[in-house]
Coordinates of C-alpha atoms and ligand atoms in Angstrom, one line a residue:
X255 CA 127.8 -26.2 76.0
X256 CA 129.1 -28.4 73.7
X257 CA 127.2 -29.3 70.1
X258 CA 126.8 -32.8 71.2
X259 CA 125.5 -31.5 74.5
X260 CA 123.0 -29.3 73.0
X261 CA 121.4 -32.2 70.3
X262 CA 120.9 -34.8 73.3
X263 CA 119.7 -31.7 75.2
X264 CA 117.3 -30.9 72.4
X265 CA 116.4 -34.7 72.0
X266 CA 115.1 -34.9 76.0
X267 CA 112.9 -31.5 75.5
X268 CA 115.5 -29.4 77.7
X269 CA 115.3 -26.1 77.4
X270 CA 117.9 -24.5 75.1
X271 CA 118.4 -20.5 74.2
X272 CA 118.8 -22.0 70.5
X273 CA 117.9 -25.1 68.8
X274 CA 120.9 -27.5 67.8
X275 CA 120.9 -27.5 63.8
X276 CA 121.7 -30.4 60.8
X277 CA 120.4 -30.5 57.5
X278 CA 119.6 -34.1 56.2
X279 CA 121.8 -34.8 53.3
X280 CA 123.9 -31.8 54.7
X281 CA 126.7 -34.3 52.7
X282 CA 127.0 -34.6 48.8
X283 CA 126.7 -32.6 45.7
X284 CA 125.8 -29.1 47.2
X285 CA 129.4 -28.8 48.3
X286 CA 132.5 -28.2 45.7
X287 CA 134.5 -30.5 47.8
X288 CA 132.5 -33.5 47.5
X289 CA 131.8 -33.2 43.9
X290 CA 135.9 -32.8 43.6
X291 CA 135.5 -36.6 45.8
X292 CA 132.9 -38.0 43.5
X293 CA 135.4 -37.1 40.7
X294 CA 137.0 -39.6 41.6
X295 CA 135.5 -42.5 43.2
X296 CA 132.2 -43.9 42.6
X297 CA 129.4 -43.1 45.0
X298 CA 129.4 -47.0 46.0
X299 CA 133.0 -47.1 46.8
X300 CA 133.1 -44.0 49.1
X301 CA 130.5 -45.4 51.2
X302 CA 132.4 -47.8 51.4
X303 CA 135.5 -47.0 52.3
X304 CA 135.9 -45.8 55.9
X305 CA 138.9 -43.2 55.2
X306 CA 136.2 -41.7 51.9
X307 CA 133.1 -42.2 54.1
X308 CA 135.0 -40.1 57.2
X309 CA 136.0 -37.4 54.7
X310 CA 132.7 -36.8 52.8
X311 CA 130.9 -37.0 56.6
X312 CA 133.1 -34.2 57.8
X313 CA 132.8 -31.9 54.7
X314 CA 129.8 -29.9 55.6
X315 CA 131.3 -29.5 59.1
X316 CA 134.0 -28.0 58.0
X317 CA 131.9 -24.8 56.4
X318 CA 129.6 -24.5 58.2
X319 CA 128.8 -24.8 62.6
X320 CA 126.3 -28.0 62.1
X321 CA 125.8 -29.4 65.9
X322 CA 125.6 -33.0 64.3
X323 CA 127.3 -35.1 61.8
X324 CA 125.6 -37.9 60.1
X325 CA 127.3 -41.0 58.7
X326 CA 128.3 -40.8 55.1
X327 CA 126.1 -43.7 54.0
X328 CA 122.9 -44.7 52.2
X329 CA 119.9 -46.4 53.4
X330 CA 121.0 -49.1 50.0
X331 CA 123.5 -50.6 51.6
X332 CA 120.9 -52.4 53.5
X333 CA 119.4 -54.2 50.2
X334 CA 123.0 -54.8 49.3
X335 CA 123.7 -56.2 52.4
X336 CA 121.0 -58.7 51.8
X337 CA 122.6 -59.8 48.0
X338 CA 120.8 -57.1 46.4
X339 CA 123.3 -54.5 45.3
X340 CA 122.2 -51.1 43.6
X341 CA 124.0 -48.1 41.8
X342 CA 122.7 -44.9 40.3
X343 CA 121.6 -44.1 37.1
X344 CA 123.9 -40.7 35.6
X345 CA 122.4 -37.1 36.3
X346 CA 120.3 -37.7 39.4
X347 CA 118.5 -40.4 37.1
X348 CA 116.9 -42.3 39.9
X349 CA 118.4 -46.0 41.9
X350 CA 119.0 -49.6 40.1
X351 CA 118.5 -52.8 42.2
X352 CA 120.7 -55.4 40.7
X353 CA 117.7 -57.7 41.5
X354 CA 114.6 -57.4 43.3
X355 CA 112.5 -59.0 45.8
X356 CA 109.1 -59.9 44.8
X357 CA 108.3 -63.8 45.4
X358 CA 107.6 -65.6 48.5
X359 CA 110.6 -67.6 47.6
X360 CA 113.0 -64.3 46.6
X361 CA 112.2 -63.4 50.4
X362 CA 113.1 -67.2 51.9
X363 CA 116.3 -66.6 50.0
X364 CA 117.4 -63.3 52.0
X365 CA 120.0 -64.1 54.7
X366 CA 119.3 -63.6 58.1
X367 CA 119.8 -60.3 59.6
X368 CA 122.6 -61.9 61.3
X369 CA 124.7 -61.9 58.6
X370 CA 123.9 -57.7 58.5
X371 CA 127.3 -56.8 61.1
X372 CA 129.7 -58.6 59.2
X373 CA 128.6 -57.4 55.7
X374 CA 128.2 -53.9 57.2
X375 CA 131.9 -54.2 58.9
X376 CA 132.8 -51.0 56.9
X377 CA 130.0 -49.0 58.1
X378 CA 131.3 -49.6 62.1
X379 CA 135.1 -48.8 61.0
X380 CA 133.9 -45.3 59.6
X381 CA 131.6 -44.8 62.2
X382 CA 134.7 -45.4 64.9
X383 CA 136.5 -43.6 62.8
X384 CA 134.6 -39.8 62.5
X385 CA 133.8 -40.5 66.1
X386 CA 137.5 -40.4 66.6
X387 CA 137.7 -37.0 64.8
X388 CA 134.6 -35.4 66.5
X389 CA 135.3 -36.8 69.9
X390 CA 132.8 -35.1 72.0
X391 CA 132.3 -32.3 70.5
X392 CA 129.7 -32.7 68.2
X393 CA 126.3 -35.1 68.1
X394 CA 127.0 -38.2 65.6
X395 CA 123.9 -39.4 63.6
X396 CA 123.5 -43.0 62.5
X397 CA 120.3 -43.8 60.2
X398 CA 118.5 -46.7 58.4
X399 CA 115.6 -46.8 56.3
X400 CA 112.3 -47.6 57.4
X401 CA 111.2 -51.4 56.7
X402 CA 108.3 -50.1 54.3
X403 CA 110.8 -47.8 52.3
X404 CA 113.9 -50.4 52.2
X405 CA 111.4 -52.8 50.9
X406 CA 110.1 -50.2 47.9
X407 CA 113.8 -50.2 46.6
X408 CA 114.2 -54.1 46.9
X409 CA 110.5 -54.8 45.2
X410 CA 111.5 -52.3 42.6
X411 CA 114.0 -49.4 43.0
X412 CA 112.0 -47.1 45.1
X413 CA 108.8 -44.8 44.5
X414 CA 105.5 -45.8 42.9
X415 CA 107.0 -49.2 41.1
X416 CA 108.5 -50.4 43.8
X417 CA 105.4 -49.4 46.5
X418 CA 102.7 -51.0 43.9
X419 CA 104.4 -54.6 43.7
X420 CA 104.1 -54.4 47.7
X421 CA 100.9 -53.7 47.5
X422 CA 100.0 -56.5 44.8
X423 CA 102.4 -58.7 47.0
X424 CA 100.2 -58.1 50.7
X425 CA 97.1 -58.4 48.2
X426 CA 98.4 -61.8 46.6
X427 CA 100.1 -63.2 49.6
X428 CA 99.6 -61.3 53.0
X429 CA 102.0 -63.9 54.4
X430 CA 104.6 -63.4 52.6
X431 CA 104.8 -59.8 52.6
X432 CA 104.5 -60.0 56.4
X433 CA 107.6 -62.2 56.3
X434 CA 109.0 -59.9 54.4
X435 CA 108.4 -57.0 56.5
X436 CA 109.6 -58.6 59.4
X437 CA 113.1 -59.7 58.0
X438 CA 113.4 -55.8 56.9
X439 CA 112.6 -54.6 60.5
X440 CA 115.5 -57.4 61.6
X441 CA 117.9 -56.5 59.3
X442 CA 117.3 -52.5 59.7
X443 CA 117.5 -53.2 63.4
X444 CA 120.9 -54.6 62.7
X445 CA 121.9 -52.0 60.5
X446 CA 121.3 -49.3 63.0
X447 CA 123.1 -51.3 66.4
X448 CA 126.2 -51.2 63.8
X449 CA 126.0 -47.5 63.6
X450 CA 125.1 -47.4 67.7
X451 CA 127.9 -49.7 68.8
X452 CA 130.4 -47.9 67.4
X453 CA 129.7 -44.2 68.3
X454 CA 126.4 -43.1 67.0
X455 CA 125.0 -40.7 69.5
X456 CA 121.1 -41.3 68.0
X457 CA 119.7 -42.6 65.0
X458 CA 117.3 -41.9 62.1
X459 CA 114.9 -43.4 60.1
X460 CA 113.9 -42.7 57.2
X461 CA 110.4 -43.3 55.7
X462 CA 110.7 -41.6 52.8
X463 CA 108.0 -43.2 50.6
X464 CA 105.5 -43.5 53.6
X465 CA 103.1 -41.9 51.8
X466 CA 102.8 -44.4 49.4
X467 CA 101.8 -46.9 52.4
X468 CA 98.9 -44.9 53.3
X469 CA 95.2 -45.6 51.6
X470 CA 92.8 -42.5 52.2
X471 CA 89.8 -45.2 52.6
X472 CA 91.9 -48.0 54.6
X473 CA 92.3 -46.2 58.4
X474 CA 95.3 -48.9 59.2
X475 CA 96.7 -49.4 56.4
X476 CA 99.8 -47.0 56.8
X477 CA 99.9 -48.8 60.7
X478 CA 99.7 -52.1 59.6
X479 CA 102.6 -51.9 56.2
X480 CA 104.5 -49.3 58.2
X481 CA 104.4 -48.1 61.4
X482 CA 104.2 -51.3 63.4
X483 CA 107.6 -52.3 61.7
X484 CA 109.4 -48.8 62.4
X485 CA 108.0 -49.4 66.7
X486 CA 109.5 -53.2 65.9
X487 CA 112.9 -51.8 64.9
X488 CA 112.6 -49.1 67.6
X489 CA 111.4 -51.0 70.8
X490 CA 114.8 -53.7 69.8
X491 CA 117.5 -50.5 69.8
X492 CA 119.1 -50.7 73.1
X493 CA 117.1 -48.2 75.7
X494 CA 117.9 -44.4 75.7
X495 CA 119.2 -44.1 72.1
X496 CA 117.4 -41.2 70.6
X497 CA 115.3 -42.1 67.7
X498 CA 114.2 -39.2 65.1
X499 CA 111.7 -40.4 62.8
X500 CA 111.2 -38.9 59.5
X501 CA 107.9 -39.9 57.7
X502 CA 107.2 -38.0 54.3
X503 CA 103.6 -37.4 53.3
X504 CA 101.5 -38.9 55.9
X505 CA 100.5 -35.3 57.9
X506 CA 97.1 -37.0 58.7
X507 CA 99.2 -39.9 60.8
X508 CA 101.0 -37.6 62.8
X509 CA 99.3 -38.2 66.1
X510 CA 100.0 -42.1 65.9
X511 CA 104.2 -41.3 65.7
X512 CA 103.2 -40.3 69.2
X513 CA 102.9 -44.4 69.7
X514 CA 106.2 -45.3 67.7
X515 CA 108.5 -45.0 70.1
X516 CA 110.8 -42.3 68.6
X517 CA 112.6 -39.9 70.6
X518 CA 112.2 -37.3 67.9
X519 CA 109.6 -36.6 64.9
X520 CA 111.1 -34.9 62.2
X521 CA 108.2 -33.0 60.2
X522 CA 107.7 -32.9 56.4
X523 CA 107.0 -29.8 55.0
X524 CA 102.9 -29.9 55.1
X525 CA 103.5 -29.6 58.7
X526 CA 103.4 -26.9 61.6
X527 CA 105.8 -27.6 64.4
X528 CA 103.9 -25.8 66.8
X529 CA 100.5 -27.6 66.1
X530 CA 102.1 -30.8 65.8
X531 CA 103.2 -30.5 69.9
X532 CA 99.8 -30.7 71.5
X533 CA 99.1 -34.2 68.9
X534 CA 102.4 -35.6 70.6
X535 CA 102.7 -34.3 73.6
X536 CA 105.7 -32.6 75.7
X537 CA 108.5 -35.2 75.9
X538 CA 108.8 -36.0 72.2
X539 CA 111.1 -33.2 70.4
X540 CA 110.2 -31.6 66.5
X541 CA 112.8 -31.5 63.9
X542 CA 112.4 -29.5 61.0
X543 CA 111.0 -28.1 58.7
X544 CA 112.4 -25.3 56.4
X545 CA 111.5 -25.9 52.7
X546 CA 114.4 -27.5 51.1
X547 CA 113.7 -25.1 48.1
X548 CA 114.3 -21.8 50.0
X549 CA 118.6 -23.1 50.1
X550 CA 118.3 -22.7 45.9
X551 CA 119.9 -20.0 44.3
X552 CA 117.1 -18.5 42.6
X553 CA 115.7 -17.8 45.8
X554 CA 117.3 -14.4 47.9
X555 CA 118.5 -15.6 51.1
X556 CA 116.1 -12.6 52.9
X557 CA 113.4 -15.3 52.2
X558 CA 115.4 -17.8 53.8
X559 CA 116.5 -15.9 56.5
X560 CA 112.9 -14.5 57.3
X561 CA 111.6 -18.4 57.3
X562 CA 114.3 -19.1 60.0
X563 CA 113.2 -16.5 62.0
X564 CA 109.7 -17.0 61.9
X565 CA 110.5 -20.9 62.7
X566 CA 112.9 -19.9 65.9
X567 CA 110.0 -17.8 66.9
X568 CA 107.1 -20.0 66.7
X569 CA 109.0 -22.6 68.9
X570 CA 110.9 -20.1 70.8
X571 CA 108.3 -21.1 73.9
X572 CA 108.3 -24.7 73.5
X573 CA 111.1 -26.9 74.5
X574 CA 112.6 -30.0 72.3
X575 CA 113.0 -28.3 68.8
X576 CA 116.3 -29.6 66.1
X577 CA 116.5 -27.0 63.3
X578 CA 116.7 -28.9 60.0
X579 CA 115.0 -28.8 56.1
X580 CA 111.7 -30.7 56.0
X581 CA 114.2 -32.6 53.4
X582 CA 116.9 -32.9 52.2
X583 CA 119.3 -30.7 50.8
X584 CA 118.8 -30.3 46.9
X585 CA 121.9 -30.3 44.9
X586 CA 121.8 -27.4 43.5
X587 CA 121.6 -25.5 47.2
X588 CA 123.2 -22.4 47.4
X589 CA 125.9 -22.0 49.9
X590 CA 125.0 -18.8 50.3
X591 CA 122.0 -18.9 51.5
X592 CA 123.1 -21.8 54.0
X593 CA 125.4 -19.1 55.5
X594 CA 122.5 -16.4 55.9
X595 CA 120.3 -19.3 57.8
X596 CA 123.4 -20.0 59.9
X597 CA 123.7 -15.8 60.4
X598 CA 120.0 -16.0 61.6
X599 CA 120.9 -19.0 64.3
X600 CA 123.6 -17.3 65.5
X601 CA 121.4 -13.7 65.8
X602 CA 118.9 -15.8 67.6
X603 CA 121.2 -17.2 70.1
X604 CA 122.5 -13.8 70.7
X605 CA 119.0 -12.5 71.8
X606 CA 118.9 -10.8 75.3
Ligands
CP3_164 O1 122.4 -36.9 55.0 C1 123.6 -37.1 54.7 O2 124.4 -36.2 54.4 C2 124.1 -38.6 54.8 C3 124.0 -39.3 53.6 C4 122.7 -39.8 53.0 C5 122.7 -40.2 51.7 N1 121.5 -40.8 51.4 C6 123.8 -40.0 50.7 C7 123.5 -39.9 49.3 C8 121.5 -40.2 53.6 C9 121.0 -39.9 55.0 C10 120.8 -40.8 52.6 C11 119.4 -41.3 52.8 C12 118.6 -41.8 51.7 N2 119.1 -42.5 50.6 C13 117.2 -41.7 51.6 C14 116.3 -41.2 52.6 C15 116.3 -39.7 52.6 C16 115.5 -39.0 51.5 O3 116.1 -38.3 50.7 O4 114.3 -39.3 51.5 C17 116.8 -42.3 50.4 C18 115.4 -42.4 49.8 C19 118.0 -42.8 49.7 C20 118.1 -43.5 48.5 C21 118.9 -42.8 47.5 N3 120.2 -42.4 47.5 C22 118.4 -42.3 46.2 C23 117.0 -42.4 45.7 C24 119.5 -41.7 45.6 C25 119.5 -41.2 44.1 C26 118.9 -39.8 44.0 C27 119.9 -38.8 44.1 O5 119.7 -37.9 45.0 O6 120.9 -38.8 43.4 C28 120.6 -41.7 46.5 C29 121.9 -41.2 46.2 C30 122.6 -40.5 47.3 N4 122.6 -40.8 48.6 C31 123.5 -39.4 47.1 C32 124.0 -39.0 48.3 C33 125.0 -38.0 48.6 C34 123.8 -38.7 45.7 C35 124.8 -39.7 45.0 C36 125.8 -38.9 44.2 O7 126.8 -38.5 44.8 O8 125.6 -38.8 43.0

């Protein structure tokens, strides 16, 4: 069985004798040979580039036996797409918006998502292109951010800032931020059949600040500035693309991702995959959820390794599982300890 074969097996609930396994931001500054890339080339410029994009996607393939790849990328290019370029601040300091969406009339000046394929043309090249060097060997991820989380970078770079002139903005003018909302779910729509048309064997989104759409005494209110803009992007993807949807921080809502449409839910650390399968049901598959932390150094990979295990064996029974961090990778990961998880895997695998 190939690696490719395995992730689309995992994605339909099939059966498997082990999970496929990725890490999300298995790319970037963990690895030696990308910081040796970013040594030369901006961040910005490598994304893209389709030849830089291709390289820095292959990298963590190339050390260690990940059953997917996922597109060197960022979910900024989408702002940038839209006239609203960004760049990063030095030392991990956080994301700069050029300029920011935060008027009724900054969001009737945003193009129409149908300018999104030809301003992402570089993002279908290096897709095409790593699909070309994978062939069909291994799984190839696309990914997009979630409308609510794309629209906390635009309104103001991301995190609390960004999330509290959203809120001011559906308080002010509910109108507008619905407009808003829906040119986001259009444009990361767009984004994503970019990625699909040219080679991506499923797709991710990422709703990384959906926390900050939820209000503990306002029962819809992570539904209404959310979810119901993820199930728009999701029910326009063309049928049978597995979608994995990553939602950070809203544990309480987990049931409702039963109603999204995704293919795949990919759990934050606050959850337990094996108690989150009765809220969704059989056909929708887990992904996760390793802490991120247990990959640093200070950490002995025993701990690591003894995690993994005790993951593999709590799903063991239940079909529809993709091994991966309940984050990203951090960048100060130890390689190390990426090798004793992959050890574990193959142990696993090897079980009578
Ligand atoms: O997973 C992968 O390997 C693919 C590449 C990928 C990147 N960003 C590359 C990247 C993916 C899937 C992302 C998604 C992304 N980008 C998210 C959602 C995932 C999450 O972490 O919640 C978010 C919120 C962003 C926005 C973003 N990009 C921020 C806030 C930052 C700056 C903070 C930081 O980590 O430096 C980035 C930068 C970024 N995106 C880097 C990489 C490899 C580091 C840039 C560098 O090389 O210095």
């Amino acid at each position: 069985m190939t690696s490719r074969q395995r992730f689309l097996a995992a994605c339909r609930c099939a059966p498997l004798a082990r999970p496929p396994v990725w890490f999300m931001r298995q790319a970037g500054r963990w690895l030696p040979e990308y910081r040796a890339l970013k040594a030369t080339r901006s961040f910005v410029d490598i994304v893209r580039t389709p030849d830089l994009a291709t390289e820095a996607t292959l990298q963590p393939l190339r050390r260690f036996p990940f059953d997917a790849a996922i597109l060197f990328s960022d979910i900024l290019v989408v702002p940038e797409a839209l006239g609203h370029p960004y760049h990063f601040l030095e030392g991990g300091g956080g994301v700069r918006l050029e300029s920011h969406v935060r008027t009724a009339a900054d969001i009737d000046a945003l193009p129409p998502a149908t300018t999104i394929p030809g301003n992402l043309g570089y993002m279908g090249e290096a897709m095409r292109q790593v699909r070309g060097e994978l062939g069909d060997r291994t799984a190839l991820l696309g990914f997009a951010g979630a409308p609510w989380t794309i629209a906390t970078y635009l309104a103001g770079d991301g995190g609390p800032a960004g999330a509290g002139a959203l809120l001011a903005l559906e308080r002010e003018n509910p109108a507008a931020f619905h407009a808003l909302m829906e040119r986001l779910a259009d444009a990361a729509t767009a984004c994503l059949r970019v990625q699909i048309d040219n080679g991506a064997d499923a797709v991710q989104i990422f709703d990384s600040w959906a926390a900050l759409a939820d209000s503990p005494g306002d029962a819809t209110a992570y539904e209404r500035r959310s979810l119901s803009w993820i199930r728009r992007v999701i029910t326009a993807l063309p049928p049978g693309t597995p979608v994995i949807l990553f939602a950070k921080g809203v544990p309480r809502h987990a049931g409702a991702f039963a109603t999204s449409g995704a293919t795949v839910y990919s759990a934050d650390a606050a959850a337990s995959l094996p108690a989150l399968r009765p809220l969704l049901g059989p056909r929708i598959a887990l992904q996760g959820n390793l802490p991120p932390d247990l990959l640093l150094p200070e950490n002995p990979p025993e701990t690591l390794r003894a995690a993994t295990r005790a993951l593999l064996g709590s799903m063991h029974a239940t079909p529809g599982h993709i091994l991966n961090l309940a984050h990203g990778v951090p960048p100060s990961a130890s390689l190390g300890n990426a090798e004793a998880l992959f050890e574990e895997l193959a142990a696993h695998d090897a079980r009578p």
